[in-house]
Amino acid sequence: MHRVSANGAKIPAIGLGTWTLRDEAASELVESAIKSGYRHIDTAAMYENEEAVGAGLRASGLARDEIFLTSKIWYTDIAEGDLQRSVEASLKRLGTDYLDLALIHWPSKSVALADSIGALNEVHTRGLTRNIGVSNFTSTLIEEAVALSTHPLACNQVEYHPFLNQDTVKSACNRHGMAMVSYCPLARGSDLFGLPEVADPAQSHGKTPAQIVLRWHVQQEGVIAIPRSSNAERIRQNFEVFDFALSDDEMAAISALRERNHRICDFDFSPDWD
Ligand SMILES: NC(=O)c1ccc[n+]([C@@H]2O[C@H](COP(=O)([O-])OP(=O)(O)OC[C@H]3O[C@@H](n4cnc5c(N)ncnc54)[C@H](OP(=O)(O)O)[C@@H]3O)[C@@H](O)[C@H]2O)c1
């Protein structure tokens, strides 16, 4: 199992993203991902699938401590008191006593960060989560959060794929021993897979374009990727990225696609990005 060490957390380098997966399909895909070797599952209160994810974990038959389970607290629920209640509700829906990682899903413009980070530390101290972290934080917000937190932060989960430069956020994570978890790691499939920078190495390594892109992620220091698929076979393939390596030139050619500067998840509540 390839894991990234991040301030005490040992996070499997490929996890299953579950946004949009619902009900029985979500349970079956989680179970099948675990049977394919996944040990890291990413969900969120906002995804409205925690019950299904929990059912899938139990159906896999694996002991709870063999799975790294992440959930997130929606940004409207991160005030003191609300955050703790949100984590308790997530645990109840998931049917487990603890998360491996609890993340603030997005920063809030109206709740003081000190209150949210204080509440996040409290759920850690109470044993409701083994690790804490943030998501969609800029480098400036990372500095503020790190300074406010008693327990070290394990990661920042952000959008990252070949069309988006995240060097500034990645440096901030590295500086503080945090992992950077890439969401939308495949840029949602898009037109990425047909580009020669991806398609050519796919052909020469005998891999799929998605596997090339995921390899590009995990071959970077401190980077973890959480691809989602609604198809069990593609989920299985997305995990098979540890038996080959991209050359420096292949890595650089894929990284150069960042010139497109394409961000997928940008909302009116987003922070001022780096
Ligand atoms: N923290 C946040 O704010 C945040 C925001 C967005 C996402 N996330 C997390 O990150 C996860 C991943 O991001 P995402 O779901 O937005 O995007 P993604 O993983 O980049 O892309 C998912 C899309 O790629 C396709 N796909 C997956 N594997 C493929 C393969 N091997 N070949 C061809 N197509 C493939 C899927 O289609 P099929 O289903 O047809 O295979 C799906 O349409 C989410 O599920 C969620 O857990 C977090």
XYZ file of C-alpha atoms and ligand atoms in Angstrom:
322
model
C 0.000 0.000 0.000
C 1.448 3.357 -1.055
C 0.844 5.911 1.655
C 1.761 9.543 2.183
C 2.944 10.501 5.679
C 1.418 13.778 6.808
C 1.928 14.986 10.373
C 1.323 11.525 11.803
C -1.391 10.433 9.365
C -0.486 7.726 6.867
C -2.880 8.374 4.003
C -3.232 5.900 1.103
C -2.064 7.728 -2.036
C -5.169 6.797 -4.045
C -8.615 7.119 -2.478
C -12.111 6.737 -3.849
C -14.017 9.995 -4.398
C -17.744 9.542 -3.810
C -19.355 12.844 -4.746
C -22.605 12.136 -6.753
C -22.561 8.430 -5.835
C -25.774 7.610 -4.012
C -27.756 4.864 -2.325
C -27.185 1.235 -3.239
C -24.904 2.099 -6.146
C -22.634 4.014 -3.759
C -22.540 1.081 -1.304
C -21.737 -1.394 -4.077
C -19.009 0.820 -5.560
C -17.381 1.388 -2.160
C -17.444 -2.351 -1.466
C -16.047 -3.131 -4.893
C -13.327 -0.455 -4.564
C -12.201 -2.015 -1.282
C -12.127 -5.444 -2.935
C -9.929 -3.881 -5.667
C -7.433 -2.764 -3.014
C -8.604 0.743 -2.056
C -8.166 1.551 1.632
C -9.089 5.249 1.496
C -12.638 6.545 0.969
C -13.589 10.230 0.698
C -17.079 11.426 1.559
C -18.720 14.550 3.035
C -21.861 15.519 4.900
C -22.777 17.522 1.772
C -22.684 14.426 -0.489
C -25.731 12.934 1.262
C -24.246 9.462 0.856
C -22.638 8.759 4.226
C -25.152 6.040 5.108
C -24.505 4.302 1.804
C -20.731 4.684 2.176
C -20.918 3.192 5.689
C -22.962 0.255 4.381
C -20.361 -0.347 1.653
C -17.533 -0.332 4.197
C -19.316 -2.934 6.320
C -20.216 -5.060 3.277
C -16.520 -5.246 2.355
C -15.962 -7.286 5.531
C -12.760 -5.403 6.307
C -12.047 -4.322 9.882
C -12.704 -0.623 10.457
C -9.040 0.059 11.261
C -7.966 -1.146 7.816
C -9.818 1.718 6.121
C -8.840 5.387 6.019
C -12.162 7.247 6.077
C -12.449 10.976 5.410
C -15.535 13.138 5.805
C -16.042 16.883 5.604
C -18.045 19.491 7.429
C -19.977 21.866 5.158
C -18.911 25.505 5.488
C -22.259 26.662 6.908
C -21.757 24.252 9.839
C -18.301 25.211 11.062
C -19.162 27.565 13.938
C -18.346 26.398 17.480
C -20.963 23.794 18.409
C -22.265 23.356 14.844
C -19.026 21.714 13.724
C -19.041 19.214 16.580
C -22.722 18.368 15.889
C -21.987 17.928 12.193
C -19.192 15.430 12.894
C -21.370 13.529 15.369
C -24.133 13.317 12.739
C -21.661 12.114 10.087
C -20.429 9.352 12.419
C -23.990 8.265 13.091
C -24.806 8.106 9.378
C -21.553 6.294 8.596
C -22.141 3.857 11.460
C -18.675 4.267 12.925
C -17.150 5.730 16.108
C -14.430 7.732 14.445
C -13.208 9.315 11.222
C -9.604 8.994 10.131
C -9.740 12.531 8.799
C -12.248 15.336 9.404
C -11.969 18.293 7.035
C -13.461 21.762 6.979
C -15.010 21.507 3.481
C -14.648 25.195 2.560
C -13.483 28.240 4.516
C -16.265 30.563 5.678
C -16.388 34.319 5.159
C -18.657 34.794 8.180
C -17.333 32.411 10.872
C -14.038 33.280 12.561
C -11.375 30.746 11.571
C -10.210 30.565 15.201
C -13.655 29.251 16.222
C -13.737 26.628 13.461
C -10.206 25.435 14.102
C -10.919 25.335 17.851
C -14.000 23.168 17.249
C -12.075 20.930 14.856
C -9.394 20.424 17.496
C -12.060 19.517 20.006
C -13.471 16.691 17.866
C -9.908 15.392 17.571
C -9.347 15.587 21.335
C -12.647 13.775 21.930
C -11.491 10.937 19.670
C -14.192 11.504 17.039
C -11.445 11.761 14.427
C -7.847 10.554 14.311
C -6.679 13.470 12.149
C -7.910 16.893 11.117
C -7.417 19.038 8.061
C -8.887 21.563 5.681
C -10.167 21.777 2.128
C -10.212 24.621 -0.387
C -7.809 26.663 1.736
C -5.447 29.121 0.048
C -1.799 29.408 1.104
C -2.705 32.412 3.290
C -5.525 30.509 4.984
C -3.222 27.525 5.530
C -0.778 29.780 7.407
C -3.602 31.126 9.577
C -5.080 27.677 10.245
C -1.703 26.136 11.119
C -0.996 28.971 13.561
C -4.399 28.488 15.237
C -4.370 24.690 15.482
C -3.143 22.726 18.497
C -3.159 19.394 16.664
C -1.187 19.463 13.424
C -3.228 19.618 10.212
C -2.786 16.536 8.029
C -3.853 17.911 4.660
C -5.462 20.487 2.452
C -7.835 18.941 -0.093
C -7.947 21.124 -3.207
C -8.729 20.991 -6.875
C -5.645 19.772 -8.692
C -5.169 18.303 -12.156
C -2.898 18.987 -15.136
C -4.905 22.074 -16.199
C -4.382 23.909 -12.875
C -1.194 25.196 -11.267
C -1.256 24.553 -7.514
C 2.453 25.136 -6.786
C 1.763 27.862 -4.213
C -0.682 25.716 -2.226
C 1.570 22.663 -2.570
C 4.579 24.587 -1.193
C 2.517 25.773 1.770
C 1.418 22.178 2.466
C 4.987 20.855 2.147
C 6.271 23.591 4.453
C 3.914 22.423 7.202
C 4.277 18.672 6.665
C 0.751 18.468 5.225
C -0.324 16.345 2.284
C -2.120 17.941 -0.640
C -5.136 15.826 -1.627
C -6.158 16.371 -5.250
C -9.861 16.553 -5.967
C -11.136 16.540 -9.554
C -7.812 14.752 -10.182
C -8.973 13.718 -13.667
C -10.418 17.160 -14.438
C -13.705 15.185 -14.629
C -12.489 13.261 -17.682
C -12.924 16.330 -19.939
C -10.748 16.513 -23.014
C -7.583 15.727 -21.034
C -7.419 12.079 -22.045
C -7.113 12.735 -25.773
C -4.174 15.138 -25.530
C -0.832 13.778 -26.778
C 0.849 14.680 -23.438
C -1.395 12.019 -21.858
C -2.329 9.714 -24.738
C 1.283 9.119 -25.895
C 2.608 7.880 -22.532
C -0.603 5.844 -22.161
C 0.300 4.015 -25.323
C 3.992 3.547 -24.527
C 3.363 2.342 -20.946
C 0.371 0.189 -21.905
C -1.863 2.149 -19.515
C -5.116 4.089 -19.846
C -5.016 7.911 -20.036
C -6.690 8.070 -16.597
C -3.922 5.890 -15.148
C -1.296 8.226 -16.644
C -2.932 11.263 -15.027
C -3.275 9.516 -11.658
C 0.339 8.369 -11.837
C 1.317 12.003 -12.511
C -0.422 12.937 -9.228
C 1.038 10.254 -6.974
C 4.521 10.669 -8.414
C 4.632 14.173 -6.900
C 5.931 14.539 -3.354
C 3.135 14.700 -0.790
C 0.277 14.405 -3.319
C -2.720 12.071 -2.928
C -5.530 11.670 -5.493
C -9.186 10.749 -4.932
C -10.679 9.913 -8.355
C -14.371 9.112 -8.604
C -16.043 6.771 -11.020
C -19.518 5.282 -11.190
C -18.074 2.214 -12.894
C -16.470 -0.634 -10.926
C -14.026 -1.528 -13.692
C -12.792 2.067 -14.032
C -12.499 2.268 -10.239
C -10.310 -0.838 -10.307
C -8.162 0.583 -13.126
C -7.724 3.905 -11.330
C -5.973 2.072 -8.490
C -3.465 0.279 -10.760
C -0.899 3.066 -10.922
C 1.913 1.759 -8.744
C 3.547 -0.670 -11.185
C 5.116 1.868 -13.549
C 6.712 5.324 -13.474
C 6.604 8.343 -15.762
C 9.907 9.809 -16.920
C 10.871 13.350 -15.892
C 10.075 14.508 -19.419
C 6.639 12.875 -19.364
C 5.901 14.455 -15.974
C 7.030 17.888 -17.221
C 4.953 17.665 -20.420
C 1.791 16.880 -18.425
C 2.554 19.664 -15.919
C 2.935 22.139 -18.796
C -0.787 21.717 -19.574
C -1.402 24.042 -16.609
C -1.115 26.926 -19.039
C -4.842 26.443 -19.673
C -5.467 27.591 -16.092
C -8.825 25.837 -15.913
C -10.578 25.714 -12.522
C -13.722 23.566 -12.291
C -14.968 24.221 -8.731
C -15.388 27.952 -8.285
C -18.390 29.332 -6.429
C -19.553 32.610 -4.946
C -18.406 31.335 -1.530
C -14.901 30.409 -2.778
C -11.924 32.198 -1.218
C -9.619 34.448 -3.273
C -7.529 31.725 -4.873
C -3.728 31.871 -5.002
N -13.349 19.203 -1.282
C -14.095 19.600 -2.280
O -14.594 20.732 -2.304
C -14.324 18.660 -3.431
C -14.837 19.162 -4.639
C -15.015 18.279 -5.688
C -14.715 16.926 -5.519
N -14.245 16.461 -4.315
C -13.904 15.025 -4.096
O -13.020 14.598 -5.126
C -13.581 13.477 -5.793
C -13.112 13.453 -7.237
O -13.456 14.618 -7.931
P -14.620 14.636 -9.033
O -15.541 13.510 -8.750
O -15.196 15.986 -9.014
O -13.851 14.491 -10.417
P -12.826 13.443 -11.089
O -12.506 12.309 -10.184
O -11.718 14.244 -11.668
O -13.657 12.929 -12.338
C -14.770 12.086 -12.242
C -15.230 11.819 -13.688
O -14.189 11.120 -14.385
C -14.713 9.957 -15.003
N -13.721 8.881 -14.846
C -13.247 8.359 -13.685
N -12.348 7.387 -13.940
C -12.257 7.287 -15.279
C -11.506 6.449 -16.137
N -10.673 5.543 -15.657
N -11.655 6.619 -17.478
C -12.522 7.540 -17.972
N -13.271 8.368 -17.207
C -13.137 8.237 -15.857
C -15.989 9.633 -14.253
O -16.930 9.088 -15.145
P -17.593 7.641 -14.857
O -18.341 7.784 -13.575
O -18.462 7.427 -16.045
O -16.468 6.644 -14.773
C -16.462 10.991 -13.742
O -17.323 11.591 -14.693
C -15.087 13.673 -5.595
O -15.829 12.515 -5.879
C -15.125 14.095 -4.169
O -14.961 12.967 -3.302
C -14.034 17.321 -3.284
